[in-house]
mmCIF file of C-alpha atoms and ligand atoms in Angstrom:
data_model
loop_
_atom_site.group_PDB
_atom_site.id
_atom_site.type_symbol
_atom_site.label_atom_id
_atom_site.label_comp_id
_atom_site.label_asym_id
_atom_site.label_seq_id
_atom_site.Cartn_x
_atom_site.Cartn_y
_atom_site.Cartn_z
ATOM 1 C CA UNK A 51 -7.070 -17.827 18.693
ATOM 2 C CA UNK A 52 -9.314 -14.738 18.185
ATOM 3 C CA UNK A 53 -11.148 -13.904 14.913
ATOM 4 C CA UNK A 54 -8.756 -10.962 13.973
ATOM 5 C CA UNK A 55 -5.516 -13.096 14.336
ATOM 6 C CA UNK A 56 -7.227 -15.962 12.387
ATOM 7 C CA UNK A 57 -7.646 -13.620 9.511
ATOM 8 C CA UNK A 58 -4.232 -12.044 9.679
ATOM 9 C CA UNK A 59 -2.878 -15.774 9.457
ATOM 10 C CA UNK A 60 -5.200 -16.227 6.596
ATOM 11 C CA UNK A 61 -4.236 -13.239 4.905
ATOM 12 C CA UNK A 62 -0.455 -14.145 5.237
ATOM 13 C CA UNK A 63 -0.693 -17.411 3.804
ATOM 14 C CA UNK A 64 -2.626 -16.380 0.607
ATOM 15 C CA UNK A 65 -0.210 -13.381 0.229
ATOM 16 C CA UNK A 66 2.805 -15.835 0.108
ATOM 17 C CA UNK A 67 0.786 -17.692 -2.383
ATOM 18 C CA UNK A 68 -0.190 -14.941 -4.470
ATOM 19 C CA UNK A 69 3.607 -13.864 -4.502
ATOM 20 C CA UNK A 70 4.443 -16.993 -5.725
ATOM 21 C CA UNK A 71 1.982 -16.597 -8.685
ATOM 22 C CA UNK A 72 3.775 -12.969 -9.025
ATOM 23 C CA UNK A 73 7.167 -14.522 -9.257
ATOM 24 C CA UNK A 74 6.191 -17.442 -11.695
ATOM 25 C CA UNK A 75 5.025 -14.798 -14.024
ATOM 26 C CA UNK A 76 7.830 -12.268 -13.460
ATOM 27 C CA UNK A 77 9.786 -11.579 -16.762
ATOM 28 C CA UNK A 78 8.227 -14.222 -18.453
ATOM 29 C CA UNK A 79 7.235 -14.463 -22.101
ATOM 30 C CA UNK A 80 3.639 -15.414 -21.142
ATOM 31 C CA UNK A 81 2.917 -12.087 -19.463
ATOM 32 C CA UNK A 82 0.648 -9.801 -21.339
ATOM 33 C CA UNK A 83 0.240 -6.118 -20.844
ATOM 34 C CA UNK A 84 -2.894 -4.005 -21.422
ATOM 35 C CA UNK A 85 -3.632 -0.627 -20.613
ATOM 36 C CA UNK A 86 -6.599 0.894 -18.529
ATOM 37 C CA UNK A 87 -5.396 4.535 -19.238
ATOM 38 C CA UNK A 88 -2.397 6.170 -21.111
ATOM 39 C CA UNK A 89 0.309 4.918 -18.407
ATOM 40 C CA UNK A 90 -1.607 2.630 -16.312
ATOM 41 C CA UNK A 91 -1.015 -1.128 -17.165
ATOM 42 C CA UNK A 92 -2.494 -4.257 -16.253
ATOM 43 C CA UNK A 93 -0.821 -7.516 -16.768
ATOM 44 C CA UNK A 94 -2.233 -11.277 -17.035
ATOM 45 C CA UNK A 95 -0.463 -11.932 -13.726
ATOM 46 C CA UNK A 96 -2.422 -8.925 -11.682
ATOM 47 C CA UNK A 97 -5.596 -10.990 -12.919
ATOM 48 C CA UNK A 98 -4.516 -14.298 -12.206
ATOM 49 C CA UNK A 99 -3.339 -12.870 -8.533
ATOM 50 C CA UNK A 100 -6.689 -11.282 -8.058
ATOM 51 C CA UNK A 101 -8.425 -14.360 -9.289
ATOM 52 C CA UNK A 102 -6.581 -16.599 -6.760
ATOM 53 C CA UNK A 103 -6.971 -14.277 -3.897
ATOM 54 C CA UNK A 104 -10.648 -13.547 -4.539
ATOM 55 C CA UNK A 105 -11.414 -17.249 -4.579
ATOM 56 C CA UNK A 106 -9.712 -17.904 -1.477
ATOM 57 C CA UNK A 107 -11.223 -15.120 0.496
ATOM 58 C CA UNK A 108 -14.666 -15.895 -0.683
ATOM 59 C CA UNK A 109 -14.284 -19.567 0.167
ATOM 60 C CA UNK A 110 -13.099 -18.931 3.540
ATOM 61 C CA UNK A 111 -15.167 -15.875 4.543
ATOM 62 C CA UNK A 112 -18.429 -15.908 2.436
ATOM 63 C CA UNK A 113 -19.967 -13.480 4.324
ATOM 64 C CA UNK A 114 -17.209 -10.813 3.956
ATOM 65 C CA UNK A 115 -17.181 -8.040 1.489
ATOM 66 C CA UNK A 116 -14.354 -7.866 -0.880
ATOM 67 C CA UNK A 117 -12.965 -4.777 -3.130
ATOM 68 C CA UNK A 118 -10.225 -5.799 -5.273
ATOM 69 C CA UNK A 119 -8.207 -3.578 -7.695
ATOM 70 C CA UNK A 120 -9.024 -5.234 -10.866
ATOM 71 C CA UNK A 121 -12.837 -5.558 -10.372
ATOM 72 C CA UNK A 122 -13.704 -8.265 -8.198
ATOM 73 C CA UNK A 123 -16.486 -7.275 -5.702
ATOM 74 C CA UNK A 124 -18.369 -9.232 -3.113
ATOM 75 C CA UNK A 125 -20.958 -7.292 -0.906
ATOM 76 C CA UNK A 126 -20.692 -9.360 2.126
ATOM 77 C CA UNK A 127 -22.988 -8.687 4.789
ATOM 78 C CA UNK A 128 -20.385 -9.534 7.645
ATOM 79 C CA UNK A 129 -18.214 -7.242 9.844
ATOM 80 C CA UNK A 130 -15.528 -7.300 7.554
ATOM 81 C CA UNK A 131 -14.316 -5.940 3.989
ATOM 82 C CA UNK A 132 -11.347 -6.946 2.462
ATOM 83 C CA UNK A 133 -9.113 -4.475 0.310
ATOM 84 C CA UNK A 134 -7.044 -6.174 -2.064
ATOM 85 C CA UNK A 135 -4.162 -5.206 -4.450
ATOM 86 C CA UNK A 136 -3.374 -8.400 -6.071
ATOM 87 C CA UNK A 137 -0.035 -6.417 -7.356
ATOM 88 C CA UNK A 138 1.010 -3.201 -6.234
ATOM 89 C CA UNK A 139 3.959 -1.975 -8.433
ATOM 90 C CA UNK A 140 2.260 -2.954 -11.790
ATOM 91 C CA UNK A 141 4.579 -0.833 -13.806
ATOM 92 C CA UNK A 142 7.944 -2.054 -12.226
ATOM 93 C CA UNK A 143 6.276 -5.397 -12.852
ATOM 94 C CA UNK A 144 5.731 -4.944 -16.712
ATOM 95 C CA UNK A 145 9.037 -3.346 -16.999
ATOM 96 C CA UNK A 146 11.045 -6.365 -15.185
ATOM 97 C CA UNK A 147 11.617 -4.247 -12.375
ATOM 98 C CA UNK A 148 12.014 -6.301 -8.960
ATOM 99 C CA UNK A 149 10.115 -4.095 -6.873
ATOM 100 C CA UNK A 150 6.272 -5.051 -6.251
ATOM 101 C CA UNK A 151 3.932 -6.415 -3.576
ATOM 102 C CA UNK A 152 0.633 -8.043 -2.500
ATOM 103 C CA UNK A 153 -1.302 -5.833 -0.450
ATOM 104 C CA UNK A 154 -4.523 -6.863 1.627
ATOM 105 C CA UNK A 155 -6.085 -4.831 4.381
ATOM 106 C CA UNK A 156 -9.103 -5.862 6.226
ATOM 107 C CA UNK A 157 -11.434 -2.840 7.526
ATOM 108 C CA UNK A 158 -13.952 -3.431 10.285
ATOM 109 C CA UNK A 159 -17.307 -2.099 9.843
ATOM 110 C CA UNK A 160 -18.204 -1.543 13.557
ATOM 111 C CA UNK A 161 -14.956 -0.074 14.272
ATOM 112 C CA UNK A 162 -14.745 2.196 10.627
ATOM 113 C CA UNK A 163 -10.989 1.410 10.420
ATOM 114 C CA UNK A 164 -8.621 -1.150 9.048
ATOM 115 C CA UNK A 165 -7.777 -3.627 11.770
ATOM 116 C CA UNK A 166 -5.613 -6.016 9.959
ATOM 117 C CA UNK A 167 -3.027 -5.597 7.337
ATOM 118 C CA UNK A 168 -0.372 -7.615 5.151
ATOM 119 C CA UNK A 169 1.849 -6.368 2.563
ATOM 120 C CA UNK A 170 4.220 -9.140 1.040
ATOM 121 C CA UNK A 171 7.487 -8.414 -1.237
ATOM 122 C CA UNK A 172 8.180 -11.669 -2.790
ATOM 123 C CA UNK A 173 11.114 -10.610 -4.560
ATOM 124 C CA UNK A 174 12.890 -9.917 -0.972
ATOM 125 C CA UNK A 175 10.569 -12.436 0.901
ATOM 126 C CA UNK A 176 9.554 -9.620 3.213
ATOM 127 C CA UNK A 177 6.268 -9.982 4.786
ATOM 128 C CA UNK A 178 5.000 -6.966 6.795
ATOM 129 C CA UNK A 179 2.015 -7.485 9.086
ATOM 130 C CA UNK A 180 -0.174 -5.665 11.515
ATOM 131 C CA UNK A 181 -3.051 -6.012 13.887
ATOM 132 C CA UNK A 182 -4.586 -2.972 15.122
ATOM 133 C CA UNK A 183 -3.255 -2.204 18.574
ATOM 134 C CA UNK A 184 -0.629 -4.941 18.557
ATOM 135 C CA UNK A 185 2.364 -3.404 16.751
ATOM 136 C CA UNK A 186 3.855 -4.020 13.152
ATOM 137 C CA UNK A 187 6.201 -6.598 12.146
ATOM 138 C CA UNK A 188 8.448 -7.586 9.399
ATOM 139 C CA UNK A 189 8.728 -11.455 8.960
ATOM 140 C CA UNK A 190 7.870 -11.977 12.467
ATOM 141 C CA UNK A 191 10.168 -9.101 14.185
ATOM 142 C CA UNK A 192 8.814 -6.082 15.438
ATOM 143 C CA UNK A 193 9.431 -2.605 13.500
ATOM 144 C CA UNK A 194 9.487 1.014 14.160
ATOM 145 C CA UNK A 195 9.690 4.250 12.310
ATOM 146 C CA UNK A 196 12.845 6.237 12.225
ATOM 147 C CA UNK A 197 13.818 8.618 15.021
ATOM 148 C CA UNK A 198 15.150 11.349 12.977
ATOM 149 C CA UNK A 199 13.972 14.763 13.420
ATOM 150 C CA UNK A 200 16.417 16.364 10.908
ATOM 151 C CA UNK A 201 14.306 17.267 7.553
ATOM 152 C CA UNK A 202 17.678 18.104 5.692
ATOM 153 C CA UNK A 203 18.685 14.255 6.156
ATOM 154 C CA UNK A 204 15.449 12.736 5.464
ATOM 155 C CA UNK A 205 14.747 10.124 2.893
ATOM 156 C CA UNK A 206 11.178 10.476 1.568
ATOM 157 C CA UNK A 207 9.109 8.706 -0.788
ATOM 158 C CA UNK A 208 6.329 9.742 -3.154
ATOM 159 C CA UNK A 209 4.332 8.655 -6.328
ATOM 160 C CA UNK A 210 2.777 10.234 -9.375
ATOM 161 C CA UNK A 211 -0.913 9.681 -10.218
ATOM 162 C CA UNK A 212 -1.784 7.830 -13.334
ATOM 163 C CA UNK A 213 -3.441 10.836 -14.847
ATOM 164 C CA UNK A 214 -0.480 13.076 -14.499
ATOM 165 C CA UNK A 215 -0.362 13.618 -18.348
ATOM 166 C CA UNK A 216 -3.956 15.322 -18.155
ATOM 167 C CA UNK A 217 -4.078 16.619 -14.753
ATOM 168 C CA UNK A 218 -2.437 19.818 -13.110
ATOM 169 C CA UNK A 219 -3.024 17.925 -9.951
ATOM 170 C CA UNK A 220 0.273 15.682 -10.211
ATOM 171 C CA UNK A 221 2.476 16.070 -7.339
ATOM 172 C CA UNK A 222 4.967 18.210 -9.038
ATOM 173 C CA UNK A 223 4.006 21.583 -6.953
ATOM 174 C CA UNK A 224 4.413 19.418 -3.558
ATOM 175 C CA UNK A 225 7.636 17.469 -5.167
ATOM 176 C CA UNK A 226 9.263 20.795 -6.119
ATOM 177 C CA UNK A 227 8.658 22.245 -2.690
ATOM 178 C CA UNK A 228 10.019 19.305 -0.802
ATOM 179 C CA UNK A 229 12.795 18.087 -3.087
ATOM 180 C CA UNK A 230 15.071 20.810 -2.139
ATOM 181 C CA UNK A 231 14.446 20.544 1.575
ATOM 182 C CA UNK A 232 15.028 16.829 1.979
ATOM 183 C CA UNK A 233 18.057 14.586 1.450
ATOM 184 C CA UNK A 234 16.604 12.924 -1.308
ATOM 185 C CA UNK A 235 13.024 11.780 -2.485
ATOM 186 C CA UNK A 236 12.526 8.048 -3.758
ATOM 187 C CA UNK A 237 9.467 6.969 -6.412
ATOM 188 C CA UNK A 238 10.152 3.294 -6.081
ATOM 189 C CA UNK A 239 6.444 2.535 -7.748
ATOM 190 C CA UNK A 240 4.679 0.441 -4.914
ATOM 191 C CA UNK A 241 2.468 2.557 -2.409
ATOM 192 C CA UNK A 242 2.011 -0.383 -0.015
ATOM 193 C CA UNK A 243 5.832 -0.932 0.192
ATOM 194 C CA UNK A 244 6.402 2.751 0.614
ATOM 195 C CA UNK A 245 4.101 2.860 3.814
ATOM 196 C CA UNK A 246 6.202 -0.254 4.999
ATOM 197 C CA UNK A 247 9.448 1.266 4.295
ATOM 198 C CA UNK A 248 8.385 3.997 6.525
ATOM 199 C CA UNK A 249 7.335 1.593 9.159
ATOM 200 C CA UNK A 250 10.547 -0.120 9.129
ATOM 201 C CA UNK A 251 12.354 3.166 9.602
ATOM 202 C CA UNK A 252 13.859 3.109 5.879
ATOM 203 C CA UNK A 253 12.279 5.962 4.775
ATOM 204 C CA UNK A 254 11.161 8.808 6.905
ATOM 205 C CA UNK A 255 8.150 9.953 5.203
ATOM 206 C CA UNK A 256 6.088 8.913 2.380
ATOM 207 C CA UNK A 257 3.273 11.110 0.829
ATOM 208 C CA UNK A 258 1.052 10.508 -2.312
ATOM 209 C CA UNK A 259 -2.303 11.874 -3.713
ATOM 210 C CA UNK A 260 -4.812 10.142 -5.950
ATOM 211 C CA UNK A 261 -4.074 6.750 -4.274
ATOM 212 C CA UNK A 262 -6.899 4.038 -3.941
ATOM 213 C CA UNK A 263 -8.109 2.005 -0.834
ATOM 214 C CA UNK A 264 -6.449 -0.936 -2.035
ATOM 215 C CA UNK A 265 -3.026 0.880 -2.267
ATOM 216 C CA UNK A 266 -2.982 2.132 1.257
ATOM 217 C CA UNK A 267 -5.434 0.047 3.517
ATOM 218 C CA UNK A 268 -2.694 -2.422 4.933
ATOM 219 C CA UNK A 269 0.417 -0.207 4.688
ATOM 220 C CA UNK A 270 -1.444 2.690 6.526
ATOM 221 C CA UNK A 271 -2.073 0.533 9.420
ATOM 222 C CA UNK A 272 1.517 -1.169 9.279
ATOM 223 C CA UNK A 273 2.879 2.315 9.502
ATOM 224 C CA UNK A 274 0.636 3.694 12.316
ATOM 225 C CA UNK A 275 1.383 0.424 14.365
ATOM 226 C CA UNK A 276 4.989 0.951 13.725
ATOM 227 C CA UNK A 277 4.700 4.200 15.650
ATOM 228 C CA UNK A 278 4.367 6.365 12.575
ATOM 229 C CA UNK A 279 1.805 9.388 12.177
ATOM 230 C CA UNK A 280 -0.615 8.714 9.266
ATOM 231 C CA UNK A 281 -2.979 11.612 7.964
ATOM 232 C CA UNK A 282 -4.587 13.299 5.027
ATOM 233 C CA UNK A 283 -2.681 16.341 3.804
ATOM 234 C CA UNK A 284 -4.683 18.698 6.257
ATOM 235 C CA UNK A 285 -3.640 16.544 9.270
ATOM 236 C CA UNK A 286 -7.134 14.863 9.836
ATOM 237 C CA UNK A 287 -6.831 11.069 10.316
ATOM 238 C CA UNK A 288 -6.062 9.003 7.140
ATOM 239 C CA UNK A 289 -9.370 7.396 5.538
ATOM 240 C CA UNK A 290 -8.952 4.363 3.081
ATOM 241 C CA UNK A 291 -11.642 6.104 0.927
ATOM 242 C CA UNK A 292 -9.984 9.636 0.894
ATOM 243 C CA UNK A 293 -7.172 9.328 -1.999
ATOM 244 C CA UNK A 294 -4.356 11.061 -0.183
ATOM 245 C CA UNK A 295 -1.837 10.125 2.616
ATOM 246 C CA UNK A 296 0.943 11.432 4.459
ATOM 247 C CA UNK A 297 2.769 9.106 6.879
ATOM 248 C CA UNK A 298 6.070 10.019 8.824
ATOM 249 C CA UNK A 299 7.706 9.552 12.013
ATOM 250 C CA UNK A 300 6.150 11.650 14.512
ATOM 251 C CA UNK A 301 9.392 14.210 14.683
ATOM 252 C CA UNK A 302 8.814 14.752 11.187
ATOM 253 C CA UNK A 303 5.297 14.652 10.463
ATOM 254 C CA UNK A 304 4.332 18.329 11.348
ATOM 255 C CA UNK A 305 6.937 19.737 9.169
ATOM 256 C CA UNK A 306 5.704 17.552 6.115
ATOM 257 C CA UNK A 307 2.108 18.779 6.966
ATOM 258 C CA UNK A 308 3.452 22.311 6.636
ATOM 259 C CA UNK A 309 5.067 21.779 3.158
ATOM 260 C CA UNK A 310 1.891 20.101 1.872
ATOM 261 C CA UNK A 311 -0.467 22.618 3.013
ATOM 262 C CA UNK A 312 0.118 25.233 0.180
ATOM 263 C CA UNK A 313 -1.889 22.500 -2.179
HETATM 264 C C1 LIG B 648 0.226 2.028 -8.057
HETATM 265 C C2 LIG B 648 1.479 2.035 -7.075
HETATM 266 C C3 LIG B 648 2.467 3.384 -7.276
HETATM 267 C C4 LIG B 648 1.509 4.424 -6.915
HETATM 268 C C5 LIG B 648 0.258 4.586 -7.697
HETATM 269 C C6 LIG B 648 -0.561 3.319 -7.543
HETATM 270 P P1 LIG B 648 -0.440 -0.259 -9.150
HETATM 271 O O1 LIG B 648 -0.571 0.901 -7.913
HETATM 272 O O2 LIG B 648 1.065 2.003 -5.716
HETATM 273 O O3 LIG B 648 3.583 3.406 -6.283
HETATM 274 O O4 LIG B 648 2.121 5.813 -7.116
HETATM 275 O O5 LIG B 648 -0.648 5.534 -7.260
HETATM 276 O O6 LIG B 648 -1.886 3.403 -8.332
HETATM 277 O O7 LIG B 648 -1.320 0.314 -10.121
HETATM 278 O O8 LIG B 648 0.805 -0.755 -9.472
HETATM 279 O O9 LIG B 648 -1.159 -1.338 -8.119
HETATM 280 CA CA1 LIG B 649 -1.595 -0.403 -6.284
HETATM 281 CA CA1 LIG B 650 -2.410 -3.147 -8.488
#
Protein backbone atom coordinates (compact mmCIF):
# COMPACT_ATOMS: atom_id res chain seq x y z
CA UNK A 1 0.00 0.00 0.00
CA UNK A 2 1.42 3.43 -0.83
CA UNK A 3 2.00 6.00 1.86
CA UNK A 4 -1.07 8.13 1.08
CA UNK A 5 -3.41 5.18 1.12
CA UNK A 6 -1.90 4.20 4.48
CA UNK A 7 -2.40 7.75 5.78
CA UNK A 8 -6.05 7.67 4.65
CA UNK A 9 -6.64 4.28 6.29
CA UNK A 10 -5.12 5.53 9.51
CA UNK A 11 -7.16 8.77 9.39
CA UNK A 12 -10.30 6.71 8.79
CA UNK A 13 -9.64 4.48 11.81
CA UNK A 14 -8.90 7.31 14.24
CA UNK A 15 -11.90 9.35 13.00
CA UNK A 16 -14.22 6.48 13.80
CA UNK A 17 -12.67 6.14 17.27
CA UNK A 18 -12.94 9.91 17.82
CA UNK A 19 -16.58 9.64 16.70
CA UNK A 20 -17.15 7.16 19.54
CA UNK A 21 -15.70 9.71 21.98
CA UNK A 22 -18.20 12.26 20.62
CA UNK A 23 -21.14 9.87 20.90
CA UNK A 24 -20.24 8.95 24.48
CA UNK A 25 -20.23 12.63 25.43
CA UNK A 26 -23.30 13.59 23.40
CA UNK A 27 -26.26 14.69 25.58
CA UNK A 28 -24.33 13.52 28.62
CA UNK A 29 -24.60 15.42 31.92
CA UNK A 30 -20.80 15.30 32.28
CA UNK A 31 -20.20 17.52 29.24
CA UNK A 32 -19.10 21.07 30.08
CA UNK A 33 -19.36 24.08 27.75
CA UNK A 34 -17.20 27.20 27.80
CA UNK A 35 -17.01 30.08 25.34
CA UNK A 36 -14.12 31.27 23.14
CA UNK A 37 -16.27 34.23 22.00
CA UNK A 38 -19.84 35.44 22.55
CA UNK A 39 -21.31 32.65 20.42
CA UNK A 40 -18.31 30.36 19.89
CA UNK A 41 -18.54 27.36 22.22
CA UNK A 42 -16.04 24.66 23.06
CA UNK A 43 -16.98 21.59 25.08
CA UNK A 44 -15.02 19.14 27.19
CA UNK A 45 -15.75 16.62 24.43
CA UNK A 46 -14.05 18.74 21.70
CA UNK A 47 -10.99 18.69 23.94
CA UNK A 48 -11.12 14.95 24.65
CA UNK A 49 -11.50 14.17 20.94
CA UNK A 50 -8.62 16.50 20.02
CA UNK A 51 -6.31 15.07 22.70
CA UNK A 52 -7.03 11.56 21.38
CA UNK A 53 -6.46 12.48 17.71
CA UNK A 54 -3.32 14.49 18.40
CA UNK A 55 -1.71 11.67 20.42
CA UNK A 56 -2.56 9.06 17.77
CA UNK A 57 -1.16 11.13 14.87
CA UNK A 58 1.95 12.10 16.86
CA UNK A 59 2.69 8.48 17.79
CA UNK A 60 2.20 7.17 14.27
CA UNK A 61 3.77 10.04 12.30
CA UNK A 62 6.20 11.88 14.61
CA UNK A 63 7.69 13.91 11.74
CA UNK A 64 4.34 15.23 10.43
CA UNK A 65 2.98 18.65 11.38
CA UNK A 66 -0.39 19.01 13.11
CA UNK A 67 -2.73 22.00 13.35
CA UNK A 68 -5.78 21.21 15.48
CA UNK A 69 -8.58 23.63 16.27
CA UNK A 70 -8.40 23.62 20.05
CA UNK A 71 -4.70 24.46 20.12
CA UNK A 72 -2.61 21.32 19.70
CA UNK A 73 0.30 22.04 17.35
CA UNK A 74 3.24 19.95 16.12
CA UNK A 75 5.93 21.48 13.92
CA UNK A 76 6.89 18.38 11.99
CA UNK A 77 9.54 18.71 9.29
CA UNK A 78 8.07 15.90 7.20
CA UNK A 79 6.09 16.13 3.99
CA UNK A 80 2.60 16.24 5.53
CA UNK A 81 0.58 18.62 7.68
CA UNK A 82 -2.60 17.39 9.36
CA UNK A 83 -5.54 19.78 9.81
CA UNK A 84 -7.76 18.39 12.54
CA UNK A 85 -11.23 19.49 13.61
CA UNK A 86 -12.04 17.16 16.52
CA UNK A 87 -15.71 18.19 16.51
CA UNK A 88 -17.14 20.23 13.66
CA UNK A 89 -20.59 21.40 14.67
CA UNK A 90 -19.94 22.23 18.32
CA UNK A 91 -22.94 24.55 18.59
CA UNK A 92 -25.21 21.68 17.52
CA UNK A 93 -23.41 19.30 19.88
CA UNK A 94 -23.71 21.65 22.85
CA UNK A 95 -27.48 21.94 22.22
CA UNK A 96 -28.04 18.19 21.79
CA UNK A 97 -28.59 18.48 18.01
CA UNK A 98 -27.38 15.33 16.24
CA UNK A 99 -25.44 16.89 13.36
CA UNK A 100 -21.66 17.11 13.81
CA UNK A 101 -18.50 15.46 12.53
CA UNK A 102 -14.81 14.72 12.87
CA UNK A 103 -12.77 16.27 10.05
CA UNK A 104 -9.18 15.45 9.11
CA UNK A 105 -7.41 16.86 6.05
CA UNK A 106 -3.80 16.02 5.18
CA UNK A 107 -1.84 18.65 3.25
CA UNK A 108 1.21 17.83 1.12
CA UNK A 109 3.92 20.47 1.41
CA UNK A 110 5.62 19.55 -1.87
CA UNK A 111 2.35 19.67 -3.83
CA UNK A 112 0.93 22.57 -1.84
CA UNK A 113 -2.49 20.97 -1.64
CA UNK A 114 -4.68 18.72 0.45
CA UNK A 115 -4.15 15.13 -0.69
CA UNK A 116 -6.21 13.07 1.77
CA UNK A 117 -9.44 13.82 3.60
CA UNK A 118 -11.85 12.12 5.98
CA UNK A 119 -15.10 13.51 7.38
CA UNK A 120 -16.98 11.22 9.75
CA UNK A 121 -20.58 11.76 10.90
CA UNK A 122 -20.91 9.43 13.91
CA UNK A 123 -24.66 9.95 14.36
CA UNK A 124 -25.41 8.54 10.90
CA UNK A 125 -22.29 6.40 10.68
CA UNK A 126 -21.44 8.12 7.40
CA UNK A 127 -17.77 8.27 6.53
CA UNK A 128 -16.68 10.43 3.60
CA UNK A 129 -13.20 9.99 2.19
CA UNK A 130 -10.98 11.08 -0.68
CA UNK A 131 -7.44 10.82 -1.94
CA UNK A 132 -6.31 13.37 -4.52
CA UNK A 133 -6.96 12.05 -8.01
CA UNK A 134 -8.84 8.96 -6.85
CA UNK A 135 -12.46 10.07 -6.40
CA UNK A 136 -14.66 10.57 -3.37
CA UNK A 137 -16.46 7.93 -1.34
CA UNK A 138 -19.23 7.59 1.22
CA UNK A 139 -18.82 4.40 3.27
CA UNK A 140 -16.73 3.02 0.40
CA UNK A 141 -19.21 3.81 -2.41
CA UNK A 142 -18.30 6.42 -5.02
CA UNK A 143 -20.19 9.72 -4.80
CA UNK A 144 -20.82 12.54 -7.32
CA UNK A 145 -22.07 16.09 -7.11
CA UNK A 146 -25.57 16.83 -8.40
CA UNK A 147 -26.26 17.37 -12.11
CA UNK A 148 -28.82 20.13 -11.67
CA UNK A 149 -28.41 23.37 -13.61
CA UNK A 150 -31.61 24.98 -12.33
CA UNK A 151 -30.79 27.72 -9.85
CA UNK A 152 -34.41 28.07 -8.74
CA UNK A 153 -34.53 24.37 -7.79
CA UNK A 154 -31.16 24.30 -6.08
CA UNK A 155 -30.76 23.46 -2.41
CA UNK A 156 -27.80 25.34 -1.02
CA UNK A 157 -26.00 25.53 2.30
CA UNK A 158 -24.13 28.24 4.12
CA UNK A 159 -22.99 29.31 7.56
CA UNK A 160 -22.60 32.49 9.57
CA UNK A 161 -19.38 33.54 11.28
CA UNK A 162 -18.89 33.56 15.05
CA UNK A 163 -18.16 37.32 14.98
CA UNK A 164 -21.55 38.12 13.40
CA UNK A 165 -22.44 40.24 16.43
CA UNK A 166 -19.53 42.66 15.91
CA UNK A 167 -18.80 42.50 12.17
CA UNK A 168 -20.74 43.75 9.14
CA UNK A 169 -19.07 41.00 7.12
CA UNK A 170 -21.50 38.47 8.49
CA UNK A 171 -22.80 36.83 5.28
CA UNK A 172 -26.22 38.52 5.48
CA UNK A 173 -25.67 40.51 2.25
CA UNK A 174 -24.82 37.31 0.36
CA UNK A 175 -27.63 35.40 2.07
CA UNK A 176 -30.19 38.09 1.14
CA UNK A 177 -29.02 38.06 -2.46
CA UNK A 178 -29.07 34.28 -2.83
CA UNK A 179 -32.13 33.20 -0.80
CA UNK A 180 -34.80 34.60 -3.17
CA UNK A 181 -33.22 32.90 -6.19
CA UNK A 182 -32.86 29.32 -4.95
CA UNK A 183 -35.22 26.62 -3.74
CA UNK A 184 -33.96 27.16 -0.21
CA UNK A 185 -30.90 27.69 1.98
CA UNK A 186 -29.84 25.37 4.80
CA UNK A 187 -27.66 26.27 7.78
CA UNK A 188 -26.90 22.86 9.26
CA UNK A 189 -23.88 23.90 11.35
CA UNK A 190 -21.00 21.68 10.24
CA UNK A 191 -18.95 23.15 7.40
CA UNK A 192 -17.19 19.81 6.86
CA UNK A 193 -20.53 18.02 6.38
CA UNK A 194 -21.90 20.84 4.21
CA UNK A 195 -19.02 20.22 1.80
CA UNK A 196 -19.61 16.45 1.91
CA UNK A 197 -23.32 16.97 1.21
CA UNK A 198 -22.31 18.87 -1.93
CA UNK A 199 -20.02 15.94 -2.78
CA UNK A 200 -22.90 13.49 -2.33
CA UNK A 201 -25.28 15.58 -4.48
CA UNK A 202 -27.58 16.39 -1.53
CA UNK A 203 -26.76 20.10 -1.63
CA UNK A 204 -26.10 21.70 -5.02
CA UNK A 205 -23.88 24.43 -3.57
CA UNK A 206 -22.27 25.59 -0.34
CA UNK A 207 -20.61 28.90 0.41
CA UNK A 208 -19.17 30.34 3.59
CA UNK A 209 -16.80 33.09 4.74
CA UNK A 210 -14.46 33.19 7.74
CA UNK A 211 -13.95 29.46 7.82
CA UNK A 212 -10.75 27.95 9.21
CA UNK A 213 -8.41 25.40 7.60
CA UNK A 214 -9.58 22.58 9.88
CA UNK A 215 -13.23 23.25 8.87
CA UNK A 216 -12.65 22.88 5.14
CA UNK A 217 -9.41 20.99 4.39
CA UNK A 218 -10.97 17.53 4.16
CA UNK A 219 -14.35 18.61 2.76
CA UNK A 220 -12.90 20.71 -0.08
CA UNK A 221 -10.90 17.74 -1.35
CA UNK A 222 -13.93 15.44 -1.02
CA UNK A 223 -16.19 17.89 -2.92
CA UNK A 224 -13.57 18.36 -5.63
CA UNK A 225 -12.96 14.63 -5.99
CA UNK A 226 -16.72 14.14 -6.36
CA UNK A 227 -16.67 16.39 -9.43
CA UNK A 228 -17.42 19.69 -7.74
CA UNK A 229 -15.71 23.01 -8.39
CA UNK A 230 -14.25 24.47 -5.22
CA UNK A 231 -12.95 28.03 -5.23
CA UNK A 232 -12.73 31.31 -3.37
CA UNK A 233 -15.45 33.89 -4.02
CA UNK A 234 -13.42 35.43 -6.86
CA UNK A 235 -13.06 32.11 -8.67
CA UNK A 236 -9.44 31.41 -7.76
CA UNK A 237 -8.75 27.88 -6.53
CA UNK A 238 -9.53 27.33 -2.86
CA UNK A 239 -6.69 27.58 -0.41
CA UNK A 240 -7.25 26.17 3.08
CA UNK A 241 -5.47 29.18 4.57
CA UNK A 242 -7.85 31.61 2.80
CA UNK A 243 -11.06 31.81 4.85
CA UNK A 244 -13.76 31.59 2.18
CA UNK A 245 -15.10 28.79 0.07
CA UNK A 246 -17.63 28.19 -2.69
CA UNK A 247 -18.26 24.56 -3.62
CA UNK A 248 -20.79 23.75 -6.32
CA UNK A 249 -21.59 21.40 -9.12
CA UNK A 250 -19.95 22.58 -12.38
CA UNK A 251 -23.28 23.68 -13.87
CA UNK A 252 -24.10 26.08 -11.04
CA UNK A 253 -20.68 27.24 -9.91
CA UNK A 254 -20.46 30.19 -12.32
CA UNK A 255 -23.91 31.47 -11.33
CA UNK A 256 -22.97 31.48 -7.65
CA UNK A 257 -19.68 33.22 -8.40
CA UNK A 258 -21.76 35.98 -9.98
CA UNK A 259 -24.04 36.15 -6.94
CA UNK A 260 -21.10 36.34 -4.54
CA UNK A 261 -19.03 38.76 -6.62
CA UNK A 262 -20.54 41.94 -5.15
CA UNK A 263 -18.99 41.33 -1.73
C1 LIG B 1 -18.06 25.75 12.79
C2 LIG B 1 -19.04 24.97 11.92
C3 LIG B 1 -20.06 25.90 11.33
C4 LIG B 1 -19.43 27.02 10.56
C5 LIG B 1 -18.40 27.77 11.40
C6 LIG B 1 -17.38 26.79 11.96
P1 LIG B 1 -17.05 24.43 14.90
O1 LIG B 1 -17.07 24.89 13.33
O2 LIG B 1 -18.35 24.33 10.88
O3 LIG B 1 -20.93 25.23 10.45
O4 LIG B 1 -20.43 27.91 10.17
O5 LIG B 1 -17.73 28.69 10.53
O6 LIG B 1 -16.44 27.49 12.76
O7 LIG B 1 -16.78 25.65 15.71
O8 LIG B 1 -18.35 23.82 15.19
O9 LIG B 1 -15.91 23.46 14.89
CA1 LIG C 1 -15.14 23.59 12.70
CA1 LIG D 1 -14.46 22.33 16.06
